[in-house]
PDB file of C-alpha atoms in Angstrom:
ATOM      1  CA  MET A   1      14.351  31.850  -2.545  1.00  0.00           C
ATOM      2  CA  ALA A   2      11.025  30.396  -1.473  1.00  0.00           C
ATOM      3  CA  ARG A   3      10.220  26.872  -0.346  1.00  0.00           C
ATOM      4  CA  ILE A   4       7.484  25.265  -2.423  1.00  0.00           C
ATOM      5  CA  LEU A   5       5.748  22.054  -1.342  1.00  0.00           C
ATOM      6  CA  VAL A   6       3.696  20.014  -3.804  1.00  0.00           C
ATOM      7  CA  LEU A   7       1.395  17.470  -2.168  1.00  0.00           C
ATOM      8  CA  SER A   8       0.423  15.034  -4.906  1.00  0.00           C
ATOM      9  CA  PRO A   9      -2.254  12.386  -4.249  1.00  0.00           C
ATOM     10  CA  HIS A  10      -0.785  10.078  -6.921  1.00  0.00           C
ATOM     11  CA  PRO A  11       2.283  10.002  -9.135  1.00  0.00           C
ATOM     12  CA  ASP A  12       1.294  12.141 -12.162  1.00  0.00           C
ATOM     13  CA  ASP A  13      -0.943  14.651 -10.364  1.00  0.00           C
ATOM     14  CA  GLU A  14       2.034  16.928  -9.748  1.00  0.00           C
ATOM     15  CA  ALA A  15       2.957  17.006 -13.443  1.00  0.00           C
ATOM     16  CA  ILE A  16      -0.613  17.348 -14.707  1.00  0.00           C
ATOM     17  CA  GLY A  17      -1.808  19.896 -12.179  1.00  0.00           C
ATOM     18  CA  CYS A  18       1.206  22.142 -11.731  1.00  0.00           C
ATOM     19  CA  GLY A  19       4.120  20.831 -13.793  1.00  0.00           C
ATOM     20  CA  GLY A  20       4.600  24.146 -15.561  1.00  0.00           C
ATOM     21  CA  THR A  21       4.391  26.041 -12.290  1.00  0.00           C
ATOM     22  CA  ILE A  22       7.001  23.725 -10.761  1.00  0.00           C
ATOM     23  CA  CYS A  23       9.333  24.602 -13.648  1.00  0.00           C
ATOM     24  CA  LYS A  24       8.545  28.294 -13.163  1.00  0.00           C
ATOM     25  CA  HIS A  25       9.435  28.156  -9.462  1.00  0.00           C
ATOM     26  CA  ILE A  26      12.682  26.316 -10.149  1.00  0.00           C
ATOM     27  CA  ALA A  27      13.606  28.820 -12.867  1.00  0.00           C
ATOM     28  CA  GLU A  28      13.043  31.597 -10.328  1.00  0.00           C
ATOM     29  CA  GLY A  29      15.423  29.922  -7.885  1.00  0.00           C
ATOM     30  CA  ASP A  30      12.827  28.477  -5.527  1.00  0.00           C
ATOM     31  CA  GLU A  31      13.298  25.151  -3.740  1.00  0.00           C
ATOM     32  CA  VAL A  32      10.626  22.601  -4.680  1.00  0.00           C
ATOM     33  CA  ARG A  33       9.779  19.450  -2.750  1.00  0.00           C
ATOM     34  CA  VAL A  34       7.152  16.913  -3.855  1.00  0.00           C
ATOM     35  CA  ILE A  35       5.377  14.492  -1.525  1.00  0.00           C
ATOM     36  CA  PHE A  36       3.441  11.678  -3.204  1.00  0.00           C
ATOM     37  CA  LEU A  37       0.772  10.641  -0.727  1.00  0.00           C
ATOM     38  CA  THR A  38       0.108   7.325  -2.495  1.00  0.00           C
ATOM     39  CA  SER A  39       2.076   5.373  -5.074  1.00  0.00           C
ATOM     40  CA  GLY A  40      -0.958   4.970  -7.333  1.00  0.00           C
ATOM     41  CA  GLU A  41      -0.916   1.203  -6.903  1.00  0.00           C
ATOM     42  CA  GLN A  42      -4.571   0.838  -7.860  1.00  0.00           C
ATOM     43  CA  GLY A  43      -3.863   2.255 -11.309  1.00  0.00           C
ATOM     44  CA  GLY A  44      -2.121  -0.770 -12.749  1.00  0.00           C
ATOM     45  CA  HIS A  45      -4.764  -1.657 -15.316  1.00  0.00           C
ATOM     46  CA  GLY A  46      -4.358  -5.375 -14.701  1.00  0.00           C
ATOM     47  CA  LEU A  47      -0.952  -5.426 -13.020  1.00  0.00           C
ATOM     48  CA  GLY A  48      -0.493  -6.352  -9.371  1.00  0.00           C
ATOM     49  CA  LEU A  49      -0.294  -3.729  -6.626  1.00  0.00           C
ATOM     50  CA  ALA A  50       3.413  -4.149  -5.884  1.00  0.00           C
ATOM     51  CA  GLU A  51       4.399  -4.076  -9.550  1.00  0.00           C
ATOM     52  CA  THR A  52       2.209  -1.039 -10.218  1.00  0.00           C
ATOM     53  CA  SER A  53       3.680   0.787  -7.242  1.00  0.00           C
ATOM     54  CA  ARG A  54       7.205   0.055  -8.487  1.00  0.00           C
ATOM     55  CA  ILE A  55       6.390   1.255 -12.012  1.00  0.00           C
ATOM     56  CA  ARG A  56       4.658   4.423 -10.934  1.00  0.00           C
ATOM     57  CA  GLU A  57       7.364   5.394  -8.458  1.00  0.00           C
ATOM     58  CA  ALA A  58       9.967   4.918 -11.212  1.00  0.00           C
ATOM     59  CA  GLU A  59       7.853   7.075 -13.534  1.00  0.00           C
ATOM     60  CA  ALA A  60       7.611   9.732 -10.810  1.00  0.00           C
ATOM     61  CA  ALA A  61      11.399   9.768 -10.478  1.00  0.00           C
ATOM     62  CA  ALA A  62      11.736  10.188 -14.253  1.00  0.00           C
ATOM     63  CA  ALA A  63       9.179  13.005 -14.266  1.00  0.00           C
ATOM     64  CA  ALA A  64      10.966  14.720 -11.372  1.00  0.00           C
ATOM     65  CA  GLU A  65      14.226  14.687 -13.307  1.00  0.00           C
ATOM     66  CA  ILE A  66      12.501  16.221 -16.335  1.00  0.00           C
ATOM     67  CA  LEU A  67      10.913  18.961 -14.236  1.00  0.00           C
ATOM     68  CA  GLY A  68      14.118  19.610 -12.300  1.00  0.00           C
ATOM     69  CA  VAL A  69      12.759  18.458  -8.927  1.00  0.00           C
ATOM     70  CA  GLN A  70      15.502  17.094  -6.691  1.00  0.00           C
ATOM     71  CA  GLN A  71      13.489  16.460  -3.532  1.00  0.00           C
ATOM     72  CA  PHE A  72      10.626  13.974  -3.638  1.00  0.00           C
ATOM     73  CA  GLU A  73       9.330  11.169  -1.445  1.00  0.00           C
ATOM     74  CA  PHE A  74       6.562   8.589  -1.235  1.00  0.00           C
ATOM     75  CA  TRP A  75       4.357   8.273   1.852  1.00  0.00           C
ATOM     76  CA  HIS A  76       2.592   5.068   0.758  1.00  0.00           C
ATOM     77  CA  ALA A  77      -0.902   5.965   1.946  1.00  0.00           C
ATOM     78  CA  PRO A  78      -3.533   3.607   0.444  1.00  0.00           C
ATOM     79  CA  ASP A  79      -4.462   4.517  -3.124  1.00  0.00           C
ATOM     80  CA  GLY A  80      -8.221   4.896  -3.489  1.00  0.00           C
ATOM     81  CA  ARG A  81      -8.685   5.167   0.266  1.00  0.00           C
ATOM     82  CA  LEU A  82      -6.808   8.356   1.050  1.00  0.00           C
ATOM     83  CA  LYS A  83      -8.138   9.973   4.231  1.00  0.00           C
ATOM     84  CA  ALA A  84      -7.248  12.952   6.392  1.00  0.00           C
ATOM     85  CA  SER A  85      -6.296  10.552   9.180  1.00  0.00           C
ATOM     86  CA  THR A  86      -4.747  11.721  12.423  1.00  0.00           C
ATOM     87  CA  ALA A  87      -1.462  10.027  11.550  1.00  0.00           C
ATOM     88  CA  LEU A  88      -1.241  11.534   8.059  1.00  0.00           C
ATOM     89  CA  VAL A  89      -2.229  15.008   9.249  1.00  0.00           C
ATOM     90  CA  LYS A  90       0.411  14.866  11.982  1.00  0.00           C
ATOM     91  CA  ARG A  91       3.046  13.664   9.537  1.00  0.00           C
ATOM     92  CA  LEU A  92       2.388  16.628   7.264  1.00  0.00           C
ATOM     93  CA  ALA A  93       2.282  19.058  10.192  1.00  0.00           C
ATOM     94  CA  ASP A  94       5.641  17.737  11.379  1.00  0.00           C
ATOM     95  CA  ALA A  95       7.063  17.964   7.857  1.00  0.00           C
ATOM     96  CA  LEU A  96       6.005  21.604   7.642  1.00  0.00           C
ATOM     97  CA  MET A  97       7.714  22.349  10.938  1.00  0.00           C
ATOM     98  CA  ASP A  98      10.937  20.709   9.719  1.00  0.00           C
ATOM     99  CA  TRP A  99      10.728  22.271   6.247  1.00  0.00           C
ATOM    100  CA  PRO A 100       8.552  25.407   6.439  1.00  0.00           C
ATOM    101  CA  ALA A 101       7.062  26.079   3.018  1.00  0.00           C
ATOM    102  CA  GLU A 102       5.825  29.446   1.800  1.00  0.00           C
ATOM    103  CA  VAL A 103       3.448  27.898  -0.756  1.00  0.00           C
ATOM    104  CA  ILE A 104       1.710  24.510  -0.904  1.00  0.00           C
ATOM    105  CA  TYR A 105       0.195  23.106  -4.096  1.00  0.00           C
ATOM    106  CA  THR A 106      -2.354  20.313  -4.004  1.00  0.00           C
ATOM    107  CA  THR A 107      -5.584  19.278  -5.716  1.00  0.00           C
ATOM    108  CA  HIS A 108      -8.917  21.020  -5.167  1.00  0.00           C
ATOM    109  CA  ALA A 109     -11.865  19.831  -3.093  1.00  0.00           C
ATOM    110  CA  GLY A 110     -14.270  19.619  -6.025  1.00  0.00           C
ATOM    111  CA  GLU A 111     -12.267  16.997  -7.895  1.00  0.00           C
ATOM    112  CA  ALA A 112     -14.039  13.889  -9.163  1.00  0.00           C
ATOM    113  CA  HIS A 113     -11.440  11.551  -7.638  1.00  0.00           C
ATOM    114  CA  PRO A 114     -11.924  10.989  -3.877  1.00  0.00           C
ATOM    115  CA  ASP A 115      -8.177  10.940  -3.198  1.00  0.00           C
ATOM    116  CA  HIS A 116      -7.911  14.350  -4.850  1.00  0.00           C
ATOM    117  CA  ARG A 117     -10.660  15.648  -2.561  1.00  0.00           C
ATOM    118  CA  ALA A 118      -8.894  14.227   0.494  1.00  0.00           C
ATOM    119  CA  ALA A 119      -5.578  15.966  -0.207  1.00  0.00           C
ATOM    120  CA  PRO A 120      -6.751  19.542   0.516  1.00  0.00           C
ATOM    121  CA  ARG A 121      -8.435  18.304   3.705  1.00  0.00           C
ATOM    122  CA  ILE A 122      -5.105  16.859   4.821  1.00  0.00           C
ATOM    123  CA  VAL A 123      -3.415  20.196   4.150  1.00  0.00           C
ATOM    124  CA  ALA A 124      -6.089  22.252   5.918  1.00  0.00           C
ATOM    125  CA  ARG A 125      -6.055  20.054   9.020  1.00  0.00           C
ATOM    126  CA  ALA A 126      -2.268  19.948   9.126  1.00  0.00           C
ATOM    127  CA  LEU A 127      -2.101  23.737   8.995  1.00  0.00           C
ATOM    128  CA  ALA A 128      -4.728  23.948  11.736  1.00  0.00           C
ATOM    129  CA  VAL A 129      -2.599  21.904  14.158  1.00  0.00           C
ATOM    130  CA  SER A 130       0.809  23.145  13.014  1.00  0.00           C
ATOM    131  CA  ALA A 131       2.664  25.920  14.774  1.00  0.00           C
ATOM    132  CA  HIS A 132       4.237  26.886  11.446  1.00  0.00           C
ATOM    133  CA  GLN A 133       3.912  30.661  11.005  1.00  0.00           C
ATOM    134  CA  PRO A 134       3.283  32.468   8.820  1.00  0.00           C
ATOM    135  CA  GLU A 135       0.798  30.038   7.334  1.00  0.00           C
ATOM    136  CA  PRO A 136       1.780  29.024   3.816  1.00  0.00           C
ATOM    137  CA  ILE A 137      -0.494  29.937   0.924  1.00  0.00           C
ATOM    138  CA  THR A 138      -2.334  26.865  -0.364  1.00  0.00           C
ATOM    139  CA  ARG A 139      -2.985  26.811  -4.107  1.00  0.00           C
ATOM    140  CA  LEU A 140      -5.373  24.188  -5.450  1.00  0.00           C
ATOM    141  CA  SER A 141      -4.907  22.699  -8.909  1.00  0.00           C
ATOM    142  CA  GLU A 142      -7.234  21.042 -11.409  1.00  0.00           C
ATOM    143  CA  ILE A 143      -6.743  17.472 -12.648  1.00  0.00           C
ATOM    144  CA  TRP A 144      -9.980  15.594 -13.364  1.00  0.00           C
ATOM    145  CA  THR A 145     -12.357  18.479 -12.737  1.00  0.00           C
ATOM    146  CA  PRO A 146     -11.765  22.042 -13.982  1.00  0.00           C
ATOM    147  CA  LEU A 147     -11.874  24.778 -11.369  1.00  0.00           C
ATOM    148  CA  ALA A 148     -14.935  26.989 -11.179  1.00  0.00           C
ATOM    149  CA  ARG A 149     -13.149  29.704  -9.195  1.00  0.00           C
ATOM    150  CA  ILE A 150      -9.772  30.992 -10.307  1.00  0.00           C
ATOM    151  CA  ASP A 151      -7.637  33.052  -7.926  1.00  0.00           C
ATOM    152  CA  CYS A 152      -4.183  32.603  -9.431  1.00  0.00           C
ATOM    153  CA  ILE A 153      -3.015  32.305 -13.039  1.00  0.00           C
ATOM    154  CA  HIS A 154       0.478  31.283 -14.121  1.00  0.00           C
ATOM    155  CA  ASP A 155       1.641  31.694 -17.693  1.00  0.00           C
ATOM    156  CA  VAL A 156       3.520  28.417 -18.226  1.00  0.00           C
ATOM    157  CA  SER A 157       4.142  28.790 -21.963  1.00  0.00           C
ATOM    158  CA  PRO A 158       7.961  28.706 -21.641  1.00  0.00           C
ATOM    159  CA  TRP A 159       7.762  25.373 -19.816  1.00  0.00           C
ATOM    160  CA  MET A 160       4.861  23.667 -21.570  1.00  0.00           C
ATOM    161  CA  LYS A 161       7.046  21.329 -23.619  1.00  0.00           C
ATOM    162  CA  THR A 162       8.885  20.270 -20.475  1.00  0.00           C
ATOM    163  CA  LYS A 163       5.606  19.749 -18.637  1.00  0.00           C
ATOM    164  CA  LEU A 164       4.281  17.507 -21.393  1.00  0.00           C
ATOM    165  CA  LEU A 165       7.483  15.465 -21.371  1.00  0.00           C
ATOM    166  CA  ALA A 166       7.002  14.965 -17.622  1.00  0.00           C
ATOM    167  CA  VAL A 167       3.370  13.921 -18.075  1.00  0.00           C
ATOM    168  CA  ARG A 168       4.415  11.482 -20.800  1.00  0.00           C
ATOM    169  CA  ALA A 169       6.970   9.983 -18.425  1.00  0.00           C
ATOM    170  CA  TYR A 170       3.908   8.365 -16.843  1.00  0.00           C
ATOM    171  CA  ALA A 171       3.658   5.933 -19.733  1.00  0.00           C
ATOM    172  CA  SER A 172       1.622   3.429 -17.712  1.00  0.00           C
ATOM    173  CA  GLN A 173      -1.145   6.029 -17.418  1.00  0.00           C
ATOM    174  CA  CYS A 174      -0.879   7.830 -20.764  1.00  0.00           C
ATOM    175  CA  SER A 175      -1.118   4.504 -22.582  1.00  0.00           C
ATOM    176  CA  VAL A 176      -4.647   4.138 -21.188  1.00  0.00           C
ATOM    177  CA  LEU A 177      -5.809   7.760 -20.969  1.00  0.00           C
ATOM    178  CA  ARG A 178      -4.118  10.528 -22.979  1.00  0.00           C
ATOM    179  CA  PHE A 179      -3.446  12.821 -20.054  1.00  0.00           C
ATOM    180  CA  ASP A 180      -0.834  14.651 -22.118  1.00  0.00           C
ATOM    181  CA  ASP A 181      -3.325  15.613 -24.820  1.00  0.00           C
ATOM    182  CA  ALA A 182      -6.006  16.437 -22.255  1.00  0.00           C
ATOM    183  CA  VAL A 183      -3.866  18.757 -20.154  1.00  0.00           C
ATOM    184  CA  ALA A 184      -2.389  20.413 -23.245  1.00  0.00           C
ATOM    185  CA  GLY A 185      -5.936  21.293 -24.288  1.00  0.00           C
ATOM    186  CA  LEU A 186      -6.890  22.472 -20.798  1.00  0.00           C
ATOM    187  CA  ASN A 187      -3.787  24.631 -20.394  1.00  0.00           C
ATOM    188  CA  ARG A 188      -4.245  26.043 -23.892  1.00  0.00           C
ATOM    189  CA  TYR A 189      -7.842  26.962 -23.009  1.00  0.00           C
ATOM    190  CA  ARG A 190      -6.695  28.602 -19.773  1.00  0.00           C
ATOM    191  CA  GLY A 191      -4.022  30.494 -21.649  1.00  0.00           C
ATOM    192  CA  GLU A 192      -6.408  31.798 -24.285  1.00  0.00           C
ATOM    193  CA  MET A 193      -9.334  32.566 -21.992  1.00  0.00           C
ATOM    194  CA  HIS A 194      -7.712  33.584 -18.703  1.00  0.00           C
ATOM    195  CA  SER A 195      -4.100  34.634 -19.302  1.00  0.00           C
ATOM    196  CA  TRP A 196      -4.581  37.524 -21.716  1.00  0.00           C
ATOM    197  CA  PRO A 197      -2.324  39.311 -22.398  1.00  0.00           C
ATOM    198  CA  GLY A 198       0.114  36.477 -21.950  1.00  0.00           C
ATOM    199  CA  GLY A 199       1.388  33.295 -23.463  1.00  0.00           C
ATOM    200  CA  ASP A 200      -0.529  30.475 -25.069  1.00  0.00           C
ATOM    201  CA  PHE A 201      -0.621  28.155 -22.038  1.00  0.00           C
ATOM    202  CA  ALA A 202      -1.571  28.734 -18.408  1.00  0.00           C
ATOM    203  CA  GLU A 203      -2.152  26.810 -15.216  1.00  0.00           C
ATOM    204  CA  VAL A 204      -4.792  28.162 -12.873  1.00  0.00           C
ATOM    205  CA  PHE A 205      -5.377  27.716  -9.157  1.00  0.00           C
ATOM    206  CA  ALA A 206      -7.875  28.468  -6.444  1.00  0.00           C
ATOM    207  CA  VAL A 207      -6.403  29.756  -3.200  1.00  0.00           C
ATOM    208  CA  ALA A 208      -7.688  27.911  -0.138  1.00  0.00           C
ATOM    209  CA  ASN A 209      -6.577  30.562   2.342  1.00  0.00           C
ATOM    210  CA  PRO A 210      -6.651  33.924   0.532  1.00  0.00           C
ATOM    211  CA  GLN A 211      -6.096  35.796   3.797  1.00  0.00           C
ATOM    212  CA  SER A 212      -2.530  34.520   3.672  1.00  0.00           C
TER     213      SER A 212
END
């Protein structure tokens, strides 16, 4: 059994970027933990920050139940202003010492959203100051911006319906932007173009530290 850490900039990034892979790990008996760096409070589309945070955290809990994730937490970093601050880097480094993960999933550095670009910097700096050995493999997912380099491909066809249910649990977001339709198309494209021979749907990742 491996320990798998998902570092999600906002509630919904975990489901969109690696929801099928989360299901795959759980099916294989791995232990999955999700850390939501922010509560997505800026994504209320007219609602106040506190109300948006409450809604999105409740949606994240619903999505976690759908995916089968039992361990998740919210770190309440500022949405839209996520930085690789000393305090946040240390918190992650300490978390990795307490709960040493073999694999970390987060967003990639070429993402259009600045919080998504900050997340891999937080991981890299935390690993640089952490005494955790061996260093976990860091796999970078695509949300807003498709990856140009693909190092890892997961056939997620058996779990695609579950993934889409988890994405749709974020009703506050899918009611404005159809993330469910978008990621279904992206994963179908990855399955057809990059996962042959394999199933119809795939999630792809770049590996930040391939030497691991």
